[in-house]
Short mmCIF file of C-alpha atoms in Angstrom, two decimals:
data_model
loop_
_atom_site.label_atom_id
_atom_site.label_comp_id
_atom_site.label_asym_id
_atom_site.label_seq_id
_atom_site.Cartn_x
_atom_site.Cartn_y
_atom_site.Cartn_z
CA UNK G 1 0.00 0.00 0.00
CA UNK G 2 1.38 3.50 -0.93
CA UNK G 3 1.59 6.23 2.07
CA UNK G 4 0.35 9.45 0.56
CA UNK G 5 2.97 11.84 1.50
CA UNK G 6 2.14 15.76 3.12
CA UNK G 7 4.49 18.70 2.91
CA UNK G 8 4.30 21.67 4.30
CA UNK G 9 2.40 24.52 3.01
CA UNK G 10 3.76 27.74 2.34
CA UNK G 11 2.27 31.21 0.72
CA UNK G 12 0.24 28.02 -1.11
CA UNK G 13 2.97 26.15 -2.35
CA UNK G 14 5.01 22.94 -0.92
CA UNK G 15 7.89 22.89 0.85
CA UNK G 16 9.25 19.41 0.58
CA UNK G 17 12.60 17.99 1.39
CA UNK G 18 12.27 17.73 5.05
CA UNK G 19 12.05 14.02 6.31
CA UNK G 20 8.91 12.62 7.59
CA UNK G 21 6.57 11.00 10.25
CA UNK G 22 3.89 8.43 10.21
CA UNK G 23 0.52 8.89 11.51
CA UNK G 24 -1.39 6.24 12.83
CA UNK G 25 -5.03 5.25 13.38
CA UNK G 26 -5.45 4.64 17.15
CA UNK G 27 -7.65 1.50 16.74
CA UNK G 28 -5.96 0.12 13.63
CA UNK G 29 -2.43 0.74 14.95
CA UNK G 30 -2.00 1.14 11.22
CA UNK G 31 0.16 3.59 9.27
CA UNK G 32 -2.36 5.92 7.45
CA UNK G 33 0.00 9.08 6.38
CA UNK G 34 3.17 10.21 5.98
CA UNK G 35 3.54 14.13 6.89
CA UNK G 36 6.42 16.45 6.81
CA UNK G 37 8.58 16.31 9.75
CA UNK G 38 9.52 20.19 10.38
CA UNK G 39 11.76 22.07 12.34
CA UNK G 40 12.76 25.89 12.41
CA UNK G 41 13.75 26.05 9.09
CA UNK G 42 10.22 25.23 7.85
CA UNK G 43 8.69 27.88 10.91
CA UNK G 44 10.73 30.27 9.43
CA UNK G 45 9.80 30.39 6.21
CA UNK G 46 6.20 29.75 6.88
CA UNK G 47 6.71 33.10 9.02
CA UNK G 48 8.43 35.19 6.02
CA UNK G 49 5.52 34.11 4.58
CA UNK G 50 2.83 35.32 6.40
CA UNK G 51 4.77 38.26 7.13
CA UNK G 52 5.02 39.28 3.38
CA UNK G 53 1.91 39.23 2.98
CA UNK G 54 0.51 40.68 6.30
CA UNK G 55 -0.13 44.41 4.24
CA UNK G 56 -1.56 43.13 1.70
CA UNK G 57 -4.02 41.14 3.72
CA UNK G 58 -4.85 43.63 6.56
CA UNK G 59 -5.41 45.65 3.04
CA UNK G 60 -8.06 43.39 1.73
CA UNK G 61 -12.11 44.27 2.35
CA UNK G 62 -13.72 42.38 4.67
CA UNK G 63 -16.07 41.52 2.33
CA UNK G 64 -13.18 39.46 0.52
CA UNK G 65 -11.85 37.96 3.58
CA UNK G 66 -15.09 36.70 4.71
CA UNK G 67 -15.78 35.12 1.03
CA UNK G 68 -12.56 33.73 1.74
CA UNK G 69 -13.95 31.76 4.99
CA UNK G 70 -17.18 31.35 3.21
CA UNK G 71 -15.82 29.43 0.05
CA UNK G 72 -13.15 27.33 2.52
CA UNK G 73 -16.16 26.07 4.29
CA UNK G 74 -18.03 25.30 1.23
CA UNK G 75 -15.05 23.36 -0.65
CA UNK G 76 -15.17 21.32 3.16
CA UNK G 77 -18.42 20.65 2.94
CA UNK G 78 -18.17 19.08 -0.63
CA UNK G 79 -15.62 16.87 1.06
CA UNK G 80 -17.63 16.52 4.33
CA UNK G 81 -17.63 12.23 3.76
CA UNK G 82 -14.52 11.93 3.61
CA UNK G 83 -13.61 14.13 6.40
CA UNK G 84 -15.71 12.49 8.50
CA UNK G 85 -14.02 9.33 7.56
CA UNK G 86 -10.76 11.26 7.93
CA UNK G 87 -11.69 12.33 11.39
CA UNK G 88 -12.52 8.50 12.53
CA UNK G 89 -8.93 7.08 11.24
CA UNK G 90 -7.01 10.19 12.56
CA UNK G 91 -8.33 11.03 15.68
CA UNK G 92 -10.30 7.37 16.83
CA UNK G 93 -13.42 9.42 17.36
CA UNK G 94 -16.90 7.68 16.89
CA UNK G 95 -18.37 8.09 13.96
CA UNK G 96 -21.27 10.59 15.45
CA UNK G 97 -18.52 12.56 17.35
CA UNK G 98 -16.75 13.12 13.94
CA UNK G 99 -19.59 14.13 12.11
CA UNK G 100 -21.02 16.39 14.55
CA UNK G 101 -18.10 17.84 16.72
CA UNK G 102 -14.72 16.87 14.67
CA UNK G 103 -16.49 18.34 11.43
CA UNK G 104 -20.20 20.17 11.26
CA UNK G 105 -19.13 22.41 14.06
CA UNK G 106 -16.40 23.46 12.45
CA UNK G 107 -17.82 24.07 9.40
CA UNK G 108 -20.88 25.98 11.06
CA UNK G 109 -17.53 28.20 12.82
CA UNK G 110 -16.22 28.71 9.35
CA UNK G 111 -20.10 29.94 7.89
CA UNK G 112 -20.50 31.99 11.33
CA UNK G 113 -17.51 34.39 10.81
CA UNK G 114 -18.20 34.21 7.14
CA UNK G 115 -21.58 36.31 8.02
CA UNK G 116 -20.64 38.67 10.50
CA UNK G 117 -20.31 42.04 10.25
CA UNK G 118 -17.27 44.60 9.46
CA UNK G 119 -18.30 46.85 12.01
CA UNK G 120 -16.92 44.26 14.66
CA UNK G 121 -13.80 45.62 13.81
CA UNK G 122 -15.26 49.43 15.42
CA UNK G 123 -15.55 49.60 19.40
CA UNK G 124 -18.30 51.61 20.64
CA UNK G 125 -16.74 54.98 22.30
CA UNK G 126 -18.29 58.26 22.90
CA UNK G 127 -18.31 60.34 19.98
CA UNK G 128 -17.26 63.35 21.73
CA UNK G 129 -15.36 63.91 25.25
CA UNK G 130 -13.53 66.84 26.91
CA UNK G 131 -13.78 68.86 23.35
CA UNK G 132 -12.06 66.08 21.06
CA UNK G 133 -13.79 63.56 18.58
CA UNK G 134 -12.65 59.94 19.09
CA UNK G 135 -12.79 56.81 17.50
CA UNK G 136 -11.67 53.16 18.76
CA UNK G 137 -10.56 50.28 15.96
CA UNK G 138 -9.32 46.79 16.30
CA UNK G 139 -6.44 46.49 14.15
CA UNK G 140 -4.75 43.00 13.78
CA UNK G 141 -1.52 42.57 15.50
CA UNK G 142 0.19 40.61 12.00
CA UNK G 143 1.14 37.37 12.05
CA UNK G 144 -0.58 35.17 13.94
CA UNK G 145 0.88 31.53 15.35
CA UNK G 146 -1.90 29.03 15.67
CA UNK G 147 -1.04 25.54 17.23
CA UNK G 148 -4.21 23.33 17.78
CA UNK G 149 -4.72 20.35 19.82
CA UNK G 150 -5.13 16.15 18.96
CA UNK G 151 -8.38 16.39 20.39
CA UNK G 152 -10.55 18.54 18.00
CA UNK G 153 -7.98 19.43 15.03
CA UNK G 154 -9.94 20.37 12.61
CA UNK G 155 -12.70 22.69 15.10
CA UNK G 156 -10.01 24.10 17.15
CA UNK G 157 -7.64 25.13 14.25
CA UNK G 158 -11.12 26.71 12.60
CA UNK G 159 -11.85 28.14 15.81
CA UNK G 160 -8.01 30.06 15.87
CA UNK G 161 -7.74 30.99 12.26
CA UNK G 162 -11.16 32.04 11.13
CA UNK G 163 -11.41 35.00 13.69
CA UNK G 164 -7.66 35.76 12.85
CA UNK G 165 -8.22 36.21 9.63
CA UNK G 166 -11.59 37.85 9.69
CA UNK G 167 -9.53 40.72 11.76
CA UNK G 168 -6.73 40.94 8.61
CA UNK G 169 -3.71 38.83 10.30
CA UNK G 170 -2.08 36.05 8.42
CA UNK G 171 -2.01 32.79 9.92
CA UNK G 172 0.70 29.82 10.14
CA UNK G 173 -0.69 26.77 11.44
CA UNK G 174 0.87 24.09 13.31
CA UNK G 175 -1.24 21.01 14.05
CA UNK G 176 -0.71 18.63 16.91
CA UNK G 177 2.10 15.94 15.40
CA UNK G 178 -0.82 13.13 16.45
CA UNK G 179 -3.28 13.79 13.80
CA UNK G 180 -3.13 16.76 11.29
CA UNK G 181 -4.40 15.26 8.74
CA UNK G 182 -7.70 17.80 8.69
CA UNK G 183 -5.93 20.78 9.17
CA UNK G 184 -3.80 19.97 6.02
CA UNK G 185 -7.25 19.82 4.26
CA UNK G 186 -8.48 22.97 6.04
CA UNK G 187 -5.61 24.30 4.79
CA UNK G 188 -5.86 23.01 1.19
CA UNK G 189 -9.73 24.76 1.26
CA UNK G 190 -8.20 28.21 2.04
CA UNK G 191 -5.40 27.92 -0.69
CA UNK G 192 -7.91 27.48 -2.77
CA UNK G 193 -10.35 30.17 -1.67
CA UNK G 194 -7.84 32.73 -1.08
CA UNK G 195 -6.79 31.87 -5.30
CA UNK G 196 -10.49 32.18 -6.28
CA UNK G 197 -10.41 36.05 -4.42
CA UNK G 198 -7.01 36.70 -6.07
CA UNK G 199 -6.06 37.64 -2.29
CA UNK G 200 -2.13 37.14 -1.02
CA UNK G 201 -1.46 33.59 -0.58
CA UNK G 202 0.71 33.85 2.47
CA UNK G 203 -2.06 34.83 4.69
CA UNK G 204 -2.37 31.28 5.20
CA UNK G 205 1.01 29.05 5.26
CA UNK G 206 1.16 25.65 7.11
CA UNK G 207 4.15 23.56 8.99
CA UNK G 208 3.91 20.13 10.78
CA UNK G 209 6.67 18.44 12.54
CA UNK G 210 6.50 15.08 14.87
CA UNK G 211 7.91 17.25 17.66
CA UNK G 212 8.25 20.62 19.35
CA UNK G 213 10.72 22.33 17.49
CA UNK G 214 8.45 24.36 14.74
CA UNK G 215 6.07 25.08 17.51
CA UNK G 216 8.51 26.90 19.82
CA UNK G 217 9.93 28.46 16.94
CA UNK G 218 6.70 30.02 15.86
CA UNK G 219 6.51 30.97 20.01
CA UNK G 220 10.24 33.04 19.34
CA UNK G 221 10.03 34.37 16.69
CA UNK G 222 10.02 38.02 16.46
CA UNK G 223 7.36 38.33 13.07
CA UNK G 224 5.09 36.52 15.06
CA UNK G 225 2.73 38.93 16.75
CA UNK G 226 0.23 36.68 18.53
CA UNK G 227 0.06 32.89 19.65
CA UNK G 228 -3.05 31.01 19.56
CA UNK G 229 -2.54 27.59 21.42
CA UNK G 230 -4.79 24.62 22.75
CA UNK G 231 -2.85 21.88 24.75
CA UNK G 232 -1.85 21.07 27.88
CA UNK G 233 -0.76 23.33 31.05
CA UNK G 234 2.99 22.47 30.96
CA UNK G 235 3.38 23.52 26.85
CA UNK G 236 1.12 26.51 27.76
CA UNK G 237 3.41 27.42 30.68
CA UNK G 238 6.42 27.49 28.39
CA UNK G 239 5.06 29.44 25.75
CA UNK G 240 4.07 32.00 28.49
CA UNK G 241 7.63 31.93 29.40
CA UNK G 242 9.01 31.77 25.71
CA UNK G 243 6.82 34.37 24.75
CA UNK G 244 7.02 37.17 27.18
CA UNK G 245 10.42 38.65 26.00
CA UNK G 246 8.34 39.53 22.66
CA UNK G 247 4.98 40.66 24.57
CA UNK G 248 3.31 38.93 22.11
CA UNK G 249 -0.12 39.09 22.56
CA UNK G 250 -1.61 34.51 23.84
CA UNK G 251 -5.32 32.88 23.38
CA UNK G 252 -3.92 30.27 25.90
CA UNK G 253 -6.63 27.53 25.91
CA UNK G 254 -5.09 24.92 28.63
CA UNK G 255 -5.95 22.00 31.31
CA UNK G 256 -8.59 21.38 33.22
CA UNK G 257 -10.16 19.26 35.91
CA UNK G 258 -13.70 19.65 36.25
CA UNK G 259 -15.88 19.27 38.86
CA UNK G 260 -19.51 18.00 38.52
CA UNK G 261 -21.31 19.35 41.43
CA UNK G 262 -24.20 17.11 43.01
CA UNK G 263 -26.75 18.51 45.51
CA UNK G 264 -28.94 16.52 47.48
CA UNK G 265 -31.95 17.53 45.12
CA UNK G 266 -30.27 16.85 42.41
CA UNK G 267 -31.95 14.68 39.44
CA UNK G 268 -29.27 11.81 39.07
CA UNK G 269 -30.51 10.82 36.08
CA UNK G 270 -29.21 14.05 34.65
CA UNK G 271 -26.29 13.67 36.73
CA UNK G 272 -25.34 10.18 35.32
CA UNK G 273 -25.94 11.61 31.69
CA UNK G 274 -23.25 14.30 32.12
CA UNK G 275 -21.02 11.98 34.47
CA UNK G 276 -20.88 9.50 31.65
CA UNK G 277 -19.56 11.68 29.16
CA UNK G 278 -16.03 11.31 30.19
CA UNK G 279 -16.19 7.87 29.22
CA UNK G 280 -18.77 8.09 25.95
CA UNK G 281 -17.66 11.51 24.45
CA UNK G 282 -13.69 11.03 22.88
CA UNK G 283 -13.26 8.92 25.64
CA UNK G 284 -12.48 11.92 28.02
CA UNK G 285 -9.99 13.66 25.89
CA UNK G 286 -11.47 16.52 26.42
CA UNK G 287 -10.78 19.59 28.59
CA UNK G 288 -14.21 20.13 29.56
CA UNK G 289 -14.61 16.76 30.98
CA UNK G 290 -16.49 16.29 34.35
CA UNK G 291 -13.84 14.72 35.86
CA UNK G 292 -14.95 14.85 39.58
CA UNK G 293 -18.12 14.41 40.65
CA UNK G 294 -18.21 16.18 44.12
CA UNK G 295 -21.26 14.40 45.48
CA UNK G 296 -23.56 15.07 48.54
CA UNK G 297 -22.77 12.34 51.00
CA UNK G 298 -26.65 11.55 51.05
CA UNK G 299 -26.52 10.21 47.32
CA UNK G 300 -22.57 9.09 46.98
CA UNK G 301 -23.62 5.40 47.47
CA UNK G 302 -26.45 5.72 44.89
CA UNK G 303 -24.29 7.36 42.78
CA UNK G 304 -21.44 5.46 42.78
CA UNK G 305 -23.49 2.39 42.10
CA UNK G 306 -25.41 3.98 38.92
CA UNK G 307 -22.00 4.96 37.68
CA UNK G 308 -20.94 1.22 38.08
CA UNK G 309 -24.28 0.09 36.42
CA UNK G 310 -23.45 2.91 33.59
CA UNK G 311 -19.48 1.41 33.18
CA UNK G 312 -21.01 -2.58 32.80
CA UNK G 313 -22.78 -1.15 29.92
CA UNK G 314 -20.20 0.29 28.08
CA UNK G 315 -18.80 -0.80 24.82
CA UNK G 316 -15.30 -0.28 23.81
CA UNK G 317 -14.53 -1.32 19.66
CA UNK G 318 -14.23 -0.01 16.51
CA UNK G 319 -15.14 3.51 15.86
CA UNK G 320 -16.47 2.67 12.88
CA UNK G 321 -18.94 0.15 14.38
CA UNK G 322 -22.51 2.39 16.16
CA UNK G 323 -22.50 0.27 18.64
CA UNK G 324 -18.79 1.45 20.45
CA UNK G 325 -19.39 3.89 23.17
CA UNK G 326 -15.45 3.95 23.99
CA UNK G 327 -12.51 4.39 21.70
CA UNK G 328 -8.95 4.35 21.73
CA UNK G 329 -7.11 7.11 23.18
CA UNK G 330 -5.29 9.04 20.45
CA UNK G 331 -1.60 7.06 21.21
CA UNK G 332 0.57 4.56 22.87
CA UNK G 333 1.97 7.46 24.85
CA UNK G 334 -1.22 9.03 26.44
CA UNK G 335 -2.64 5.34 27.38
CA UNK G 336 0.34 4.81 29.23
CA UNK G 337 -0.25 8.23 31.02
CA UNK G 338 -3.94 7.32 31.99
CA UNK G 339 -2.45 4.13 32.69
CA UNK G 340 0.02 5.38 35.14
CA UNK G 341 -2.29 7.93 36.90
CA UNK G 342 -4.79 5.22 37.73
CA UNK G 343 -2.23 3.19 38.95
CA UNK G 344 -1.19 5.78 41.51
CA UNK G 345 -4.55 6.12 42.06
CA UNK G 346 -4.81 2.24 43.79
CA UNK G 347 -1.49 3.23 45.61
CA UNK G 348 -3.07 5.99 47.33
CA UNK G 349 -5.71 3.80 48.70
CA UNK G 350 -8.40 4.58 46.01
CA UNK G 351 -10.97 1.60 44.89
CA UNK G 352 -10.56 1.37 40.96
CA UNK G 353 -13.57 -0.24 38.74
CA UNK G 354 -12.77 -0.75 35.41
CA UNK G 355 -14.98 -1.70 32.57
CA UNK G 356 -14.55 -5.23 30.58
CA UNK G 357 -14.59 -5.94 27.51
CA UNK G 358 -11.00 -4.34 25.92
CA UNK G 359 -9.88 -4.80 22.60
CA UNK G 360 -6.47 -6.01 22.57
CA UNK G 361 -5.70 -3.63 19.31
CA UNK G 362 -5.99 -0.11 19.49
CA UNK G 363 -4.33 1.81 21.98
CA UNK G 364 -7.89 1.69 24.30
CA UNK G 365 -7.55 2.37 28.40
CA UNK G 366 -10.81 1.12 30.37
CA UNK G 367 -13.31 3.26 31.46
CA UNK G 368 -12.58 4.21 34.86
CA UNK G 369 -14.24 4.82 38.02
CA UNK G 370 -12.03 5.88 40.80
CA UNK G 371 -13.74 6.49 44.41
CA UNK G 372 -12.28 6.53 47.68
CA UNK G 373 -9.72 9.42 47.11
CA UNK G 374 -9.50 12.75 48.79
CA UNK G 375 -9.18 15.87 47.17
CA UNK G 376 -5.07 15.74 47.41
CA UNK G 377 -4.87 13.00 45.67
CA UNK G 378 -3.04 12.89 42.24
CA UNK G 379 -5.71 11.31 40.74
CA UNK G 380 -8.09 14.12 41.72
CA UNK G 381 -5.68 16.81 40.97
CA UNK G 382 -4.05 16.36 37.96
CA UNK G 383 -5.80 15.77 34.68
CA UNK G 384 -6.24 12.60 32.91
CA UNK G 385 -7.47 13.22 29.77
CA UNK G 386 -8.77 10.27 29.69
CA UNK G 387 -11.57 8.06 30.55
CA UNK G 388 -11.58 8.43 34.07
CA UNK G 389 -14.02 9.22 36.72
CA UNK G 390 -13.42 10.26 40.45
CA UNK G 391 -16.14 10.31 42.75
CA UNK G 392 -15.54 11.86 46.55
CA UNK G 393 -18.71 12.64 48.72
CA UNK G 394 -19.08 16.57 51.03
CA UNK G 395 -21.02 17.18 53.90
CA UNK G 396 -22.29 20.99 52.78
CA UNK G 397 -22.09 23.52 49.94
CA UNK G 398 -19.16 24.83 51.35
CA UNK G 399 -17.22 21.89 51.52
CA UNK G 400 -18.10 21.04 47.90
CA UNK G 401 -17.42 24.23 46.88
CA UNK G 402 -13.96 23.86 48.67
CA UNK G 403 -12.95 20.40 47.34
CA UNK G 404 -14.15 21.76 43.42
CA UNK G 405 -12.08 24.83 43.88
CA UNK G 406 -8.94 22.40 45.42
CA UNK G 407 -6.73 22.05 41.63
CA UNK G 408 -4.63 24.35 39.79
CA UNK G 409 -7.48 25.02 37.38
CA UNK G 410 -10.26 26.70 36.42
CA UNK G 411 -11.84 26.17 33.17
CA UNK G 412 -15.31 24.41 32.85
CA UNK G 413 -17.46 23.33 36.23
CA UNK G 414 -21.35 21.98 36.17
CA UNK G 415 -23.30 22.44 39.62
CA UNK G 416 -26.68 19.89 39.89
CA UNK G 417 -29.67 20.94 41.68
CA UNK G 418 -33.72 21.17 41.67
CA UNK G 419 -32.92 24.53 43.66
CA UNK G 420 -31.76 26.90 41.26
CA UNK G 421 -31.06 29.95 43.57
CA UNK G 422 -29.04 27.28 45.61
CA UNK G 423 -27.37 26.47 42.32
CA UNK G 424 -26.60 29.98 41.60
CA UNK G 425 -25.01 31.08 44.28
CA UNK G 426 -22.46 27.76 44.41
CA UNK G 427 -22.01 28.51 40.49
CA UNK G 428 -21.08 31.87 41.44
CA UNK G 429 -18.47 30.87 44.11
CA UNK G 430 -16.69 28.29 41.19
CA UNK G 431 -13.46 29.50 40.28
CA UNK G 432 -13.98 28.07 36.76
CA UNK G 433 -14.33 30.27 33.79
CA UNK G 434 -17.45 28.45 32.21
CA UNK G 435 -20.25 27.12 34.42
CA UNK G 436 -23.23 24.58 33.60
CA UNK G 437 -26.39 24.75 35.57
CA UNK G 438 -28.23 21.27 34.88
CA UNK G 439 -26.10 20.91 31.84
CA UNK G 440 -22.42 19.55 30.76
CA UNK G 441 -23.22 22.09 26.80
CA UNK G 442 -22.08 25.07 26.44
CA UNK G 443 -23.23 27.79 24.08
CA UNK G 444 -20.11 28.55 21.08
CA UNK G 445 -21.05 32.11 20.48
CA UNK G 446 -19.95 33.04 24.65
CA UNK G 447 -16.92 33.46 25.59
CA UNK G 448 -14.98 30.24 26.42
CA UNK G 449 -10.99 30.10 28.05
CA UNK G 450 -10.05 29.29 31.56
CA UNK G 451 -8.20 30.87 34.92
CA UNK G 452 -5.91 30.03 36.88
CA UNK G 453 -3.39 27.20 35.03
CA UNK G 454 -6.92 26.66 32.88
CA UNK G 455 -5.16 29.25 30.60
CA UNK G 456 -5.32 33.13 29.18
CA UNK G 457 -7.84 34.68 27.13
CA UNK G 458 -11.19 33.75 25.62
CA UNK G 459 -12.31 32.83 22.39
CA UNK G 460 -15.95 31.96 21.42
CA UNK G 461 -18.00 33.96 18.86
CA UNK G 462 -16.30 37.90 18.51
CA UNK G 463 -14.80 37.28 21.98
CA UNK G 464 -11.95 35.86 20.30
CA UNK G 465 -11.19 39.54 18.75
CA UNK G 466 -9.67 40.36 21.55
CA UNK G 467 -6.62 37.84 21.05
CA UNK G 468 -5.91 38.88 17.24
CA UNK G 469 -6.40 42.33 17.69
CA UNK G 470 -4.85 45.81 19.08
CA UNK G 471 -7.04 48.61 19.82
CA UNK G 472 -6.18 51.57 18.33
CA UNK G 473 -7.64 54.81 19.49
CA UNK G 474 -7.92 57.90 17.29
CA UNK G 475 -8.79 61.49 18.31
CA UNK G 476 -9.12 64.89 16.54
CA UNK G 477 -10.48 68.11 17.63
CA UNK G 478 -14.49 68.30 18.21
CA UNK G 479 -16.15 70.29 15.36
#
């Protein structure tokens, strides 16, 4: 069988000559791609790139750079089989989590900023203050670094460029090394569009590698006026670092460790639903997991043994297959991580039910259901990214509160109650960024990003202006 072979894509062109990497289906364990394996040299030129082309681009209507998004998403959704298809092989996702997270939501972010207005790009001030006229414009800060996560490639690279290049920056993209193979198509779309506008063909440039290098060389380098990155807390931390001698302007979209919050009045059946989804939705490789369920000590026995009855029924197989509820994790590497944190887990004293039923192929962890640990505890402290489930009973609001405010994160917490003023008011003393009410969804036009180590920044509908733009304020005399 031949490999198809990727190269990096620059001002629309390839850049060959580097070596290469293999990527891998996480269920087949088979070689599906080979894809340009990229260092600084390849970030560098990518950058010139961009950088060429950043007047020319920030010069272009609106109206042509949001045809621009608006033909990319169409040319995707000519190829939306495949992509799904694409999504299943390259990422292990179920086939109903491809089609409507790993694709249609990205292409529903591509036709959103494809619609909205120019005037975005003009701040509301008043018109007249202390005798002088005065206007306030977001102006894009250039070039823009966007490195995107295994988990969601092709939705959270859509997420960092289309709002980027709505605001007239020009983009270099740098997919996770695990599975890029829809952001090389994303980027294929946008060659194509940006050719069919006659618009500068380095706004959008592309570089892959198998490991950090043309990442952290997008992160130094002094054309590069802005960093977009999803990942993990420790690569966010160094690009903090990396980046601060260049106050470039991070969207830092990082760890978590979330805390589903059960009340006494709560309706477990919803509770269960939402609980579940770390082991049903990507197989909890995903930051917004509820990884902890802080439960009321009145319904920890009853919830712990619905949780149990929930893991018997779990399938773990082929993504392809509708009956799977579990997949693979996305590598060798990360299962030995889960692996290893669930292990320390059992050393800490924690009871450890795992579900049955593994495929020996594919690089699949169990479903996990940890209870018995305290709030120190690795396991409830650190995130998995995986599909594992804590469980740890409070005696009050306070102490639930307490124990879901106890990691180094804050990104995306639920609270479960009948009494909604009672849910409130713990909701409100949450240090995460994004809180559910009755619900694990979230709505993609707020703004969405994380405190603490959760991360810097928001994105999430024309929230994410204010990472890919300066504002510039202009004032003349009144009259």
């Amino acid at each position: 069988m031949t490999t198809t072979v990727h190269h990096h894509s620059i001002a629309g062109d390839t850049l060959s000559g580097s070596a290469a990497y293999d990527v891998t289906d996480p269920y087949t364990e088979r070689v599906i791609a080979a894809v340009a394996d990229g260092g600084r040299t390849a970030a560098d030129a990518a950058v010139a790139a961009a950088a060429g082309a950043r007047d020319a681009w920030a010069a272009t209507p609106v109206e042509t750079r949001r045809r621009v998004l608006g033909r990319a998403g169409e040319l995707l959704e000519a190829r939306r089989g495949e992509l799904v298809d694409l999504a299943i092989s390259d990422t292990g996702a179920r086939r109903a989590v491809a089609e409507q997270t790993q694709v249609d939501a990205a292409l529903a972010r591509l036709r959103h900023w494809s619609t909205l207005p120019a005037d975005l790009l003009t701040v509301p001030a008043e018109p007249v203050a202390s005798g002088l006229a005065g206007t306030v414009t977001r102006t894009p800060v250039g070039v823009v670094g966007c490195i995107s996560p295994y988990n969601f490639p092709l939705l959270a690279m859509v997420a960092k460029v289309a709002p980027a290049l709505f605001a007239g920056n020009t983009v270099v993209m740098k997919p996770a090394p695990q599975d890029p193979l829809l952001v090389i198509a994303l980027t294929e779309a946008l060659n194509e569009a940006l050719r069919a506008e006659g618009a500068p063909a380095g706004a959008v440039n592309l570089v892959t590698g198998a490991g950090a290098e043309p990442g952290a060389a997008l992160v130094d380098h002094p054309g590069v006026g802005a960093i977009s990155f999803t990942g993990s807390t420790a690569v966010g931390t160094e690009i903090y670092r990396s980046a601060a001698p260049g106050m470039k302007r991070l969207l830092l979209e990082l760890g978590g460790k979330g805390a589903l919050v059960v009340r006494a009045d709560a309706d477990l059946d919803a509770v269960v639903a939402g609980a579940t989804r770390a082991w049903t939705v990507h197989s909890g490789q995903i930051c917004v997991t509820p990884a902890r369920v802080i439960v009321d000590a009145s319904l920890h026995d009853e919830v712990v043994g619905r949780l149990r009855t929930a893991l018997g029924g779990l399938v773990h197989g082929d993504p392809r297959d509708p009956a799977t509820t579990t997949v693979p994790l996305i590598s060798e590497v990360q299962r030995d991580r889960v692996a290893a944190l669930v292990a320390g887990a059992r050393a800490e004293g924690g009871t450890v039910h795992t579900a049955a039923g593994v495929p020996d192929r594919g690089y699949f962890h169990p479903a996990t259901l940890v209870t018995g640990v305290g709030p120190e505890t690795a396991v409830m402290q650190e995130e998995a990214f995986g599909p594992v489930v804590c469980v740890t009973p409070v005696s009050s609001d306070d102490e639930a509160v307490a124990v879901a405010n106890s990691t180094r994160y804050g990104l995306t917490d639920q609270v479960y109650s009948r009494d909604l003023d009672a849910a409130h008011r713990v909701a409100a003393r949450l240090a995460a960024a994004q809180v559910g009410i009755n619900t694990c969804a979230r709505r993609g036009d707020l703004p969405f990003g994380g405190t603490r180590s959760s991360g810097l920044g928001r994105s999430g509908g024309a929230y994410a202006l204010d990472s890919y733009t300066e504002l510039r304020a202009t004032v003349r005399p009144a009259g």
